[in-house]
Amino acid sequence: MSATYLLDVKSPPGGASDSAGHSDAIWCSRTALLLDGTPLIATTSADRTVKLCSSQSSTTATARAELGPAESWRLAIHPSGQSFVTAGMQCVVKVLKAEVDEFGEELASVGESSSGTFALEVVYSNDGRFLAVSTETGHVTLYDAATMGLLSTFPAHSSPIRTMTFTSNLLITASDDKRINIFDLRSISGPSSSVSAGGGRKGQVASLGGHEGWVTSLSARNDRLLASGSSDGTIKLWDLAALSTSASSSAISTLRDDATVGDVWALSWLPDSGSAGAVEGLQGAGAGIEVYIRFPPSKIRNFAIMAHIDHGKSTLADRMLEMTGTIPPKQVAANRYEEDVDNEQVLDTLKVERERGITVRAQSATMVYKDALDEEFLLNLIDTPGHADFSSELLRSLLPSQGALLLVDAAQGIQAQTLSVLDEALKRGLKVIGAVNKWDLVKEDGRGEAAIKALSDLLGCPEHEILKVSAKSGYGVEDVLEDLSARIPPPKDAQPEEKLQALAFDSWYDSFRGVVSLIAVMSGTIKKGDIITSTTSKKSFTVLDIGIMSPKELSIADHPVPDSRSLNKGMVGWIVCGMKDYKDAFLGDTFHHSHSPMPPLESFKPLKSMVFAGIYPLEPGGFPKLEDAIKRLTLTDRSVTSNRESSSFLGQGFRLGFNGSLHMDVFRQRLEDEYGEEVIVTRPLVPVRVLYKDGTEEIIDNPGNFPDPAMMNKVSHILEPIIKATIVAPEEFTGPIIDLCTSHRGIPLSQTYIAGTGSSASTQARVTLHYALPLSSIVTNFHSTLKSISSGFASFDYEEAPYEPSDLVRMNILVNGQKVDALCSVVHRSVAEKEGREWAKRLKDVVERQQYEVIIQAAVGGTILARERVAPVRKDVLAKIKSGSDATRKMKLLAKQKIGKAKLKERSIGNVTIPTSAFFAVLGGGEGKTKKKKD
């Protein structure tokens, strides 16, 4: 007689009862919790029956329903508890209802009944998205759990697979070959990833070995720890964040090495209740293993790291994550298998960030710090961009923060962006702590002391409060953590019966889960199963999952300690609430419990778009795919505005607004990197205000809408946006910088000097120049030219200024007399002729020769500013005439050809064939992609 035991999920293990019922050996048992908290257990047995048991009491579990006979010996319960699957003979997988009243009703059946192989294991992923089935041949079949559609079939081992488990991004398998193989779900879950039996193991990221016997059980914890049990009686612990594809990867701990105890057929993770906080995992298992969830607001610190571009914010964040044990030391990229191991920018997760070496998107991470008095603090760090074009990211990162760390490069000193980010933090009343980075490079030449004095003067604090840091080596990082926990004010204490108010300050889209919102809990608490309402859309949602960023997504919804399954006041974390429509996600939105309405918190409005450009798909018919990609990408970058538009040459596209030219270029690269969309970007245009004599006003962000010369008699004034630019550079570059600003129609406002400490460019006196510049003059090559003439020492920042009157005109590009709307632009009259000549020449280089002459012109109204000619393709009509023939015959043939060309031109005026690749070369790729002239 066999018995099934159900452990009490709320008290220490021990109490159990006979759940009864099988007349032969039990093959498999699985447990789950129903939505109402009722324990559920399903079993299969050698008596060819499947039984379902449930109970409101964990000490009494009786058989509630039975399915039999069944040709199955393995089963898995869906995490929702609403269905389960059975598999076994012939690899047939059946999906059955788990409700007691309708137990065993078949919902789906997949697999080949004539395959002749056995299913040895069947496992659901933790989030219920995937179902994996292993076979005696060493293959794994991956299904979409929602539709039971086949995603992939691939060889994972060369021998039978006995056990499997999932993490959020990994599938882990073990077989009779005593190996543990780990696969990246992103590489194996698509149709294109299917691998034949004779192929390689695509998507494999690691292979582990070390057990003397078969690996009989696996259990993963929070994407970080993996426990494996073996028939040799041993249990080994593996650090998933430090794995490699090397076969020499070793376990970080052997928890049980007494082989006389017997086979290890099941593993389960239990909480360590002896800790002051709620601790997941095992104490002392390795760096970054402990995950503390429950902290009162007085022990929470929310702060942002701010600095000018390339002053070391991301590197400092890396060291802080290492020293708090959030990530393993010197292995910060080992868990991102698609990247090079030496990439240490943990929070720079985008490809464009790693390639350009800049931060373009604010990223958060939660870590635990223990100070000198052994007090523990929960630190929520937000790494912000340093470039002016991404100021919206900085502004939203300040919403949940009570303080900020202002970082200055000791070698470069205070830069333009340093001043602007400090101003934003002070406006919000944040506590600002100053730190000088790269101290090891300047500690002996005086530059460091000068930077400390300048920063202390700027912050109005004593010099001893400025921290000395070397993020690269880790010097001074402990002092930074100590000061953050001691000087940053905590959130306000929670009050009894406090209602929920959660501020959404970031969001992104997941193909399976929908919109993921990053929230700061300002009051109350939120947990899985709560019904929340948006104060903006008034729509209600059910919270399906919650977690923290540490630094990757870490779910706490099913934390073994009940008190740690929620986000409480002062915490920063993410929620998934089944939001499938991008339009329902608002930046700055406030969520409250549906049964307890609350007023909205402070809203967030991204900066106004300063640069507009048209975005068109490179391939014809690619508009729907591009539209979906732009909608998903703008969910993570709310400062981009989007409107549809169409072009007679390029078809349907979008008119997008950006904060600057770098912002525009990064957005284009993200479309290509993340969604595979190659696009054509038209020439950027700044918004222009047109005042009419009848008192009306119009904002022009598309060159096609700019008034023609015939309409100018109705226009009173044309205004263009002006910026107040701040340029900080060594004194020796003052002359070239003034010349540059003057050539871009700049007007000087002020000029101040900062004393230096040496004669080199990095230590000599610095000058701060303030100029009023037209925004249109800096959106192309102003910044790169500034860096070039100052040898990279100059820094540039700007802020909006009032619009001012300007003599602007629309320059049209004509091809055989027909206007090409995609190439139109609005320019200042003083540079119209120069711009016209450049664009006409650029277009000539990419337009292929036609059967007839092609004339390319740049025009303002009826005035032609530039003209280029593409000669027609000509047939050699004199080829058959022998030398010495009558000249009049040659002239007659040439005259006849000329008449034919003229007739062809008459029939083809304006019908010049210009491929999209030519537009891409002119607009999307710059001069470097235009074709070269033949010698």
Short mmCIF file of N, CA and C in Angstrom, two decimals, residues 447-595:
data_model
loop_
_atom_site.label_atom_id
_atom_site.label_comp_id
_atom_site.label_asym_id
_atom_site.label_seq_id
_atom_site.Cartn_x
_atom_site.Cartn_y
_atom_site.Cartn_z
N ARG A 447 45.11 67.92 -8.98
CA ARG A 447 43.81 68.07 -9.64
C ARG A 447 42.68 67.60 -8.73
N GLY A 448 42.94 66.57 -7.93
CA GLY A 448 41.91 66.06 -7.04
C GLY A 448 41.49 67.07 -6.00
N GLU A 449 42.47 67.73 -5.37
CA GLU A 449 42.15 68.73 -4.36
C GLU A 449 41.39 69.90 -4.97
N ALA A 450 41.75 70.27 -6.20
CA ALA A 450 41.02 71.35 -6.87
C ALA A 450 39.58 70.95 -7.14
N ALA A 451 39.36 69.70 -7.54
CA ALA A 451 38.01 69.24 -7.81
C ALA A 451 37.18 69.19 -6.52
N ILE A 452 37.81 68.79 -5.41
CA ILE A 452 37.10 68.76 -4.13
C ILE A 452 36.69 70.17 -3.71
N LYS A 453 37.59 71.13 -3.85
CA LYS A 453 37.27 72.52 -3.47
C LYS A 453 36.15 73.07 -4.33
N ALA A 454 36.23 72.81 -5.66
CA ALA A 454 35.19 73.32 -6.55
C ALA A 454 33.82 72.70 -6.23
N LEU A 455 33.81 71.39 -5.94
CA LEU A 455 32.54 70.72 -5.65
C LEU A 455 31.97 71.16 -4.30
N SER A 456 32.84 71.36 -3.32
CA SER A 456 32.34 71.82 -2.02
C SER A 456 31.77 73.23 -2.12
N ASP A 457 32.41 74.09 -2.92
CA ASP A 457 31.86 75.43 -3.15
C ASP A 457 30.51 75.36 -3.85
N LEU A 458 30.41 74.44 -4.79
CA LEU A 458 29.15 74.31 -5.53
C LEU A 458 28.02 73.83 -4.64
N LEU A 459 28.31 72.87 -3.75
CA LEU A 459 27.28 72.31 -2.87
C LEU A 459 27.11 73.12 -1.60
N GLY A 460 28.06 74.01 -1.29
CA GLY A 460 27.98 74.78 -0.06
C GLY A 460 28.19 73.95 1.18
N CYS A 461 29.13 73.00 1.12
CA CYS A 461 29.39 72.12 2.25
C CYS A 461 30.89 72.11 2.54
N PRO A 462 31.31 71.65 3.73
CA PRO A 462 32.75 71.56 4.02
C PRO A 462 33.45 70.56 3.10
N GLU A 463 34.73 70.77 2.88
CA GLU A 463 35.48 69.92 1.96
C GLU A 463 35.58 68.48 2.47
N HIS A 464 35.56 68.29 3.81
CA HIS A 464 35.71 66.94 4.34
C HIS A 464 34.46 66.08 4.08
N GLU A 465 33.35 66.70 3.68
CA GLU A 465 32.15 65.93 3.35
C GLU A 465 32.17 65.40 1.91
N ILE A 466 33.10 65.88 1.10
CA ILE A 466 33.22 65.39 -0.27
C ILE A 466 33.99 64.07 -0.24
N LEU A 467 33.42 63.04 -0.82
CA LEU A 467 34.01 61.70 -0.78
C LEU A 467 35.04 61.52 -1.88
N LYS A 468 36.10 60.80 -1.57
CA LYS A 468 37.15 60.48 -2.55
C LYS A 468 36.97 59.03 -2.98
N VAL A 469 36.78 58.82 -4.28
CA VAL A 469 36.40 57.50 -4.79
C VAL A 469 37.24 57.14 -6.01
N SER A 470 37.53 55.86 -6.13
CA SER A 470 38.04 55.30 -7.38
C SER A 470 37.16 54.10 -7.71
N ALA A 471 36.16 54.32 -8.53
CA ALA A 471 35.19 53.26 -8.82
C ALA A 471 35.84 52.07 -9.50
N LYS A 472 36.88 52.30 -10.28
CA LYS A 472 37.54 51.21 -11.00
C LYS A 472 38.16 50.21 -10.03
N SER A 473 38.86 50.73 -9.02
CA SER A 473 39.56 49.86 -8.07
C SER A 473 38.75 49.53 -6.84
N GLY A 474 37.70 50.29 -6.59
CA GLY A 474 36.88 50.08 -5.40
C GLY A 474 37.27 50.94 -4.23
N TYR A 475 38.30 51.78 -4.39
CA TYR A 475 38.75 52.65 -3.31
C TYR A 475 37.64 53.65 -2.94
N GLY A 476 37.32 53.73 -1.66
CA GLY A 476 36.35 54.71 -1.18
C GLY A 476 34.90 54.34 -1.37
N VAL A 477 34.60 53.21 -2.01
CA VAL A 477 33.21 52.84 -2.25
C VAL A 477 32.51 52.49 -0.95
N GLU A 478 33.25 51.89 0.00
CA GLU A 478 32.66 51.59 1.30
C GLU A 478 32.21 52.87 2.00
N ASP A 479 33.01 53.94 1.87
CA ASP A 479 32.63 55.23 2.47
C ASP A 479 31.36 55.79 1.81
N VAL A 480 31.22 55.56 0.50
CA VAL A 480 30.02 56.02 -0.19
C VAL A 480 28.79 55.32 0.37
N LEU A 481 28.86 54.00 0.51
CA LEU A 481 27.74 53.25 1.06
C LEU A 481 27.41 53.70 2.48
N GLU A 482 28.45 53.95 3.27
CA GLU A 482 28.25 54.39 4.65
C GLU A 482 27.55 55.75 4.70
N ASP A 483 27.99 56.67 3.85
CA ASP A 483 27.39 58.01 3.83
C ASP A 483 25.96 57.98 3.30
N LEU A 484 25.70 57.14 2.32
CA LEU A 484 24.35 57.05 1.78
C LEU A 484 23.37 56.58 2.85
N SER A 485 23.78 55.57 3.62
CA SER A 485 22.88 55.04 4.66
C SER A 485 22.74 56.02 5.82
N ALA A 486 23.77 56.84 6.06
CA ALA A 486 23.74 57.75 7.21
C ALA A 486 23.14 59.11 6.89
N ARG A 487 23.34 59.61 5.66
CA ARG A 487 22.98 61.00 5.35
C ARG A 487 21.74 61.15 4.48
N ILE A 488 21.38 60.13 3.70
CA ILE A 488 20.17 60.23 2.89
C ILE A 488 18.95 60.03 3.79
N PRO A 489 17.98 60.92 3.77
CA PRO A 489 16.81 60.74 4.64
C PRO A 489 15.94 59.58 4.18
N PRO A 490 15.34 58.84 5.11
CA PRO A 490 14.47 57.72 4.72
C PRO A 490 13.09 58.23 4.33
N PRO A 491 12.27 57.37 3.70
CA PRO A 491 10.87 57.73 3.46
C PRO A 491 10.15 57.91 4.80
N LYS A 492 8.99 58.53 4.77
CA LYS A 492 8.21 58.73 5.99
C LYS A 492 7.74 57.38 6.51
N ASP A 493 7.61 57.29 7.84
CA ASP A 493 7.19 56.05 8.47
C ASP A 493 5.76 55.70 8.06
N ALA A 494 5.51 54.40 7.99
CA ALA A 494 4.17 53.92 7.64
C ALA A 494 3.21 54.17 8.81
N GLN A 495 1.96 54.47 8.49
CA GLN A 495 0.92 54.69 9.47
C GLN A 495 -0.06 53.52 9.47
N PRO A 496 -0.71 53.25 10.59
CA PRO A 496 -1.70 52.15 10.63
C PRO A 496 -2.83 52.39 9.63
N GLU A 497 -3.24 51.31 9.01
CA GLU A 497 -4.36 51.34 8.05
C GLU A 497 -4.09 52.30 6.89
N GLU A 498 -2.84 52.45 6.52
CA GLU A 498 -2.49 53.36 5.44
C GLU A 498 -2.92 52.77 4.09
N LYS A 499 -3.51 53.60 3.22
CA LYS A 499 -4.00 53.13 1.93
C LYS A 499 -2.89 53.18 0.89
N LEU A 500 -3.04 52.36 -0.13
CA LEU A 500 -2.01 52.23 -1.16
C LEU A 500 -1.97 53.44 -2.09
N GLN A 501 -0.77 53.96 -2.30
CA GLN A 501 -0.46 54.91 -3.36
C GLN A 501 0.90 54.51 -3.94
N ALA A 502 0.90 54.07 -5.19
CA ALA A 502 2.13 53.61 -5.85
C ALA A 502 2.34 54.44 -7.11
N LEU A 503 3.52 55.02 -7.24
CA LEU A 503 3.85 55.87 -8.37
C LEU A 503 4.61 55.08 -9.42
N ALA A 504 4.08 55.01 -10.64
CA ALA A 504 4.74 54.32 -11.75
C ALA A 504 5.70 55.29 -12.44
N PHE A 505 7.00 55.03 -12.35
CA PHE A 505 7.97 55.95 -12.94
C PHE A 505 8.78 55.31 -14.07
N ASP A 506 8.44 54.09 -14.46
CA ASP A 506 9.07 53.47 -15.61
C ASP A 506 8.22 52.27 -16.03
N SER A 507 8.39 51.82 -17.26
CA SER A 507 7.66 50.64 -17.74
C SER A 507 8.37 50.09 -18.96
N TRP A 508 8.16 48.81 -19.22
CA TRP A 508 8.68 48.17 -20.42
C TRP A 508 7.73 47.06 -20.81
N TYR A 509 7.91 46.50 -22.00
CA TYR A 509 6.98 45.51 -22.52
C TYR A 509 7.64 44.14 -22.59
N ASP A 510 6.92 43.13 -22.11
CA ASP A 510 7.34 41.75 -22.19
C ASP A 510 6.37 41.00 -23.10
N SER A 511 6.91 40.24 -24.05
CA SER A 511 6.06 39.58 -25.04
C SER A 511 5.07 38.62 -24.40
N PHE A 512 5.40 38.05 -23.26
CA PHE A 512 4.53 37.07 -22.62
C PHE A 512 3.66 37.69 -21.53
N ARG A 513 4.23 38.60 -20.75
CA ARG A 513 3.51 39.13 -19.59
C ARG A 513 2.81 40.45 -19.85
N GLY A 514 3.13 41.12 -20.97
CA GLY A 514 2.55 42.43 -21.24
C GLY A 514 3.41 43.52 -20.64
N VAL A 515 2.76 44.60 -20.17
CA VAL A 515 3.47 45.75 -19.63
C VAL A 515 3.95 45.44 -18.21
N VAL A 516 5.24 45.70 -17.98
CA VAL A 516 5.82 45.60 -16.64
C VAL A 516 6.07 47.02 -16.14
N SER A 517 5.50 47.37 -15.01
CA SER A 517 5.61 48.74 -14.47
C SER A 517 6.55 48.76 -13.28
N LEU A 518 7.47 49.73 -13.28
CA LEU A 518 8.36 49.95 -12.15
C LEU A 518 7.72 51.01 -11.25
N ILE A 519 7.48 50.68 -9.99
CA ILE A 519 6.72 51.56 -9.12
C ILE A 519 7.51 51.88 -7.85
N ALA A 520 7.17 53.01 -7.25
CA ALA A 520 7.66 53.38 -5.93
C ALA A 520 6.44 53.44 -5.01
N VAL A 521 6.45 52.64 -3.96
CA VAL A 521 5.30 52.59 -3.04
C VAL A 521 5.41 53.76 -2.07
N MET A 522 4.55 54.75 -2.25
CA MET A 522 4.58 55.95 -1.40
C MET A 522 3.80 55.74 -0.10
N SER A 523 2.82 54.88 -0.11
CA SER A 523 2.08 54.55 1.10
C SER A 523 1.39 53.21 0.90
N GLY A 524 1.09 52.52 2.01
CA GLY A 524 0.40 51.25 1.93
C GLY A 524 1.30 50.12 1.51
N THR A 525 0.69 49.06 0.99
CA THR A 525 1.41 47.87 0.56
C THR A 525 0.69 47.23 -0.62
N ILE A 526 1.41 46.50 -1.45
CA ILE A 526 0.84 45.86 -2.62
C ILE A 526 1.40 44.46 -2.73
N LYS A 527 0.55 43.50 -3.09
CA LYS A 527 0.98 42.12 -3.21
C LYS A 527 0.23 41.44 -4.34
N LYS A 528 0.67 40.23 -4.68
CA LYS A 528 0.03 39.45 -5.73
C LYS A 528 -1.43 39.19 -5.37
N GLY A 529 -2.31 39.32 -6.38
CA GLY A 529 -3.74 39.11 -6.17
C GLY A 529 -4.51 40.36 -5.88
N ASP A 530 -3.84 41.47 -5.52
CA ASP A 530 -4.53 42.74 -5.27
C ASP A 530 -5.17 43.26 -6.55
N ILE A 531 -6.29 43.90 -6.42
CA ILE A 531 -6.94 44.58 -7.55
C ILE A 531 -6.67 46.07 -7.41
N ILE A 532 -5.97 46.62 -8.38
CA ILE A 532 -5.56 48.02 -8.32
C ILE A 532 -6.18 48.80 -9.47
N THR A 533 -6.27 50.11 -9.29
CA THR A 533 -6.88 50.99 -10.28
C THR A 533 -5.92 52.13 -10.61
N SER A 534 -5.87 52.49 -11.88
CA SER A 534 -5.06 53.61 -12.34
C SER A 534 -5.86 54.90 -12.20
N THR A 535 -5.24 55.93 -11.62
CA THR A 535 -5.93 57.21 -11.48
C THR A 535 -5.99 57.95 -12.81
N THR A 536 -5.19 57.53 -13.78
CA THR A 536 -5.19 58.20 -15.08
C THR A 536 -6.20 57.59 -16.03
N SER A 537 -6.12 56.28 -16.23
CA SER A 537 -7.02 55.61 -17.17
C SER A 537 -8.32 55.15 -16.53
N LYS A 538 -8.36 55.12 -15.18
CA LYS A 538 -9.52 54.64 -14.41
C LYS A 538 -9.78 53.15 -14.61
N LYS A 539 -8.85 52.42 -15.22
CA LYS A 539 -9.01 50.99 -15.43
C LYS A 539 -8.45 50.22 -14.24
N SER A 540 -9.04 49.04 -14.00
CA SER A 540 -8.61 48.20 -12.89
C SER A 540 -7.88 46.97 -13.41
N PHE A 541 -6.90 46.51 -12.63
CA PHE A 541 -6.08 45.37 -13.02
C PHE A 541 -5.83 44.49 -11.79
N THR A 542 -5.61 43.20 -12.05
CA THR A 542 -5.24 42.27 -10.99
C THR A 542 -3.74 42.04 -11.01
N VAL A 543 -3.09 42.23 -9.88
CA VAL A 543 -1.64 42.06 -9.80
C VAL A 543 -1.32 40.57 -9.91
N LEU A 544 -0.57 40.21 -10.97
CA LEU A 544 -0.23 38.81 -11.23
C LEU A 544 1.14 38.43 -10.69
N ASP A 545 2.02 39.41 -10.57
CA ASP A 545 3.36 39.13 -10.08
C ASP A 545 3.99 40.43 -9.61
N ILE A 546 4.85 40.34 -8.60
CA ILE A 546 5.58 41.51 -8.11
C ILE A 546 7.00 41.09 -7.83
N GLY A 547 7.90 42.07 -7.74
CA GLY A 547 9.29 41.75 -7.45
C GLY A 547 10.14 42.99 -7.33
N ILE A 548 11.43 42.79 -7.19
CA ILE A 548 12.41 43.86 -7.10
C ILE A 548 13.44 43.67 -8.20
N MET A 549 14.21 44.71 -8.47
CA MET A 549 15.32 44.64 -9.42
C MET A 549 16.60 44.45 -8.60
N SER A 550 17.30 43.30 -8.85
CA SER A 550 18.45 43.01 -8.00
C SER A 550 19.61 42.31 -8.70
N PRO A 551 20.20 42.86 -9.77
CA PRO A 551 19.70 43.98 -10.57
C PRO A 551 18.71 43.52 -11.65
N LYS A 552 18.62 42.17 -11.87
CA LYS A 552 17.62 41.66 -12.77
C LYS A 552 16.30 41.50 -12.03
N GLU A 553 15.25 41.19 -12.76
CA GLU A 553 13.95 41.01 -12.14
C GLU A 553 13.99 39.81 -11.20
N LEU A 554 13.54 40.02 -9.97
CA LEU A 554 13.50 38.97 -8.96
C LEU A 554 12.11 38.96 -8.35
N SER A 555 11.34 37.92 -8.61
CA SER A 555 9.97 37.84 -8.13
C SER A 555 9.94 37.50 -6.64
N ILE A 556 9.05 38.19 -5.91
CA ILE A 556 8.85 37.90 -4.49
C ILE A 556 7.41 37.48 -4.22
N ALA A 557 6.62 37.30 -5.26
CA ALA A 557 5.20 36.99 -5.10
C ALA A 557 4.97 35.69 -4.35
N ASP A 558 5.86 34.71 -4.56
CA ASP A 558 5.71 33.41 -3.92
C ASP A 558 6.84 33.15 -2.92
N HIS A 559 7.32 34.23 -2.30
CA HIS A 559 8.38 34.10 -1.30
C HIS A 559 7.93 33.15 -0.19
N PRO A 560 8.81 32.25 0.27
CA PRO A 560 8.40 31.28 1.30
C PRO A 560 7.98 31.92 2.61
N VAL A 561 8.44 33.15 2.89
CA VAL A 561 8.01 33.85 4.10
C VAL A 561 6.85 34.76 3.73
N PRO A 562 5.65 34.53 4.25
CA PRO A 562 4.48 35.32 3.82
C PRO A 562 4.66 36.82 3.97
N ASP A 563 5.35 37.29 5.02
CA ASP A 563 5.53 38.73 5.23
C ASP A 563 6.40 39.37 4.16
N SER A 564 7.11 38.56 3.38
CA SER A 564 8.02 39.10 2.37
C SER A 564 7.44 39.00 0.96
N ARG A 565 6.15 38.80 0.85
CA ARG A 565 5.52 38.66 -0.46
C ARG A 565 4.87 39.94 -0.95
N SER A 566 5.29 41.07 -0.42
CA SER A 566 4.65 42.33 -0.79
C SER A 566 5.69 43.43 -0.92
N LEU A 567 5.33 44.47 -1.64
CA LEU A 567 6.12 45.70 -1.69
C LEU A 567 5.48 46.68 -0.72
N ASN A 568 6.27 47.16 0.23
CA ASN A 568 5.74 48.00 1.29
C ASN A 568 6.20 49.44 1.12
N LYS A 569 5.72 50.30 1.97
CA LYS A 569 6.01 51.73 1.87
C LYS A 569 7.51 51.99 1.82
N GLY A 570 7.90 52.83 0.87
CA GLY A 570 9.30 53.19 0.70
C GLY A 570 10.06 52.31 -0.27
N MET A 571 9.50 51.15 -0.64
CA MET A 571 10.22 50.22 -1.52
C MET A 571 10.00 50.58 -2.99
N VAL A 572 10.94 50.17 -3.80
CA VAL A 572 10.86 50.31 -5.27
C VAL A 572 10.88 48.92 -5.86
N GLY A 573 9.95 48.63 -6.75
CA GLY A 573 9.88 47.30 -7.36
C GLY A 573 9.01 47.32 -8.59
N TRP A 574 8.80 46.14 -9.17
CA TRP A 574 8.03 46.04 -10.41
C TRP A 574 6.78 45.20 -10.16
N ILE A 575 5.77 45.48 -10.99
CA ILE A 575 4.53 44.71 -10.93
C ILE A 575 4.11 44.32 -12.34
N VAL A 576 3.46 43.16 -12.45
CA VAL A 576 2.83 42.71 -13.69
C VAL A 576 1.34 42.55 -13.37
N CYS A 577 0.51 43.24 -14.13
CA CYS A 577 -0.92 43.22 -13.81
C CYS A 577 -1.78 42.93 -15.03
N GLY A 578 -1.24 42.19 -16.00
CA GLY A 578 -2.04 41.81 -17.15
C GLY A 578 -2.38 42.96 -18.08
N MET A 579 -1.58 44.01 -18.05
CA MET A 579 -1.80 45.17 -18.92
C MET A 579 -1.22 44.87 -20.29
N LYS A 580 -2.08 44.64 -21.28
CA LYS A 580 -1.62 44.25 -22.61
C LYS A 580 -1.55 45.42 -23.60
N ASP A 581 -2.29 46.48 -23.33
CA ASP A 581 -2.34 47.62 -24.25
C ASP A 581 -1.32 48.66 -23.82
N TYR A 582 -0.44 49.07 -24.74
CA TYR A 582 0.58 50.05 -24.42
C TYR A 582 -0.04 51.37 -23.94
N LYS A 583 -1.24 51.69 -24.46
CA LYS A 583 -1.86 52.97 -24.17
C LYS A 583 -2.32 53.08 -22.72
N ASP A 584 -2.41 51.95 -22.01
CA ASP A 584 -2.86 51.98 -20.62
C ASP A 584 -1.73 52.29 -19.65
N ALA A 585 -0.49 52.29 -20.14
CA ALA A 585 0.67 52.53 -19.28
C ALA A 585 1.06 54.00 -19.37
N PHE A 586 0.95 54.71 -18.26
CA PHE A 586 1.26 56.14 -18.22
C PHE A 586 2.41 56.38 -17.25
N LEU A 587 3.38 57.17 -17.69
CA LEU A 587 4.48 57.53 -16.81
C LEU A 587 3.99 58.57 -15.81
N GLY A 588 4.26 58.33 -14.54
CA GLY A 588 3.75 59.23 -13.51
C GLY A 588 2.36 58.87 -13.03
N ASP A 589 1.85 57.71 -13.46
CA ASP A 589 0.52 57.27 -13.04
C ASP A 589 0.55 56.84 -11.57
N THR A 590 -0.60 56.93 -10.92
CA THR A 590 -0.73 56.49 -9.53
C THR A 590 -1.70 55.31 -9.46
N PHE A 591 -1.28 54.24 -8.80
CA PHE A 591 -2.13 53.08 -8.59
C PHE A 591 -2.62 53.07 -7.14
N HIS A 592 -3.89 52.71 -6.96
CA HIS A 592 -4.45 52.53 -5.63
C HIS A 592 -5.33 51.29 -5.65
N HIS A 593 -5.64 50.76 -4.47
CA HIS A 593 -6.55 49.62 -4.40
C HIS A 593 -7.93 50.05 -4.89
N SER A 594 -8.56 49.18 -5.66
CA SER A 594 -9.86 49.54 -6.24
C SER A 594 -10.90 49.82 -5.16
N HIS A 595 -10.79 49.16 -4.01
CA HIS A 595 -11.77 49.38 -2.95
C HIS A 595 -11.43 50.56 -2.05
#
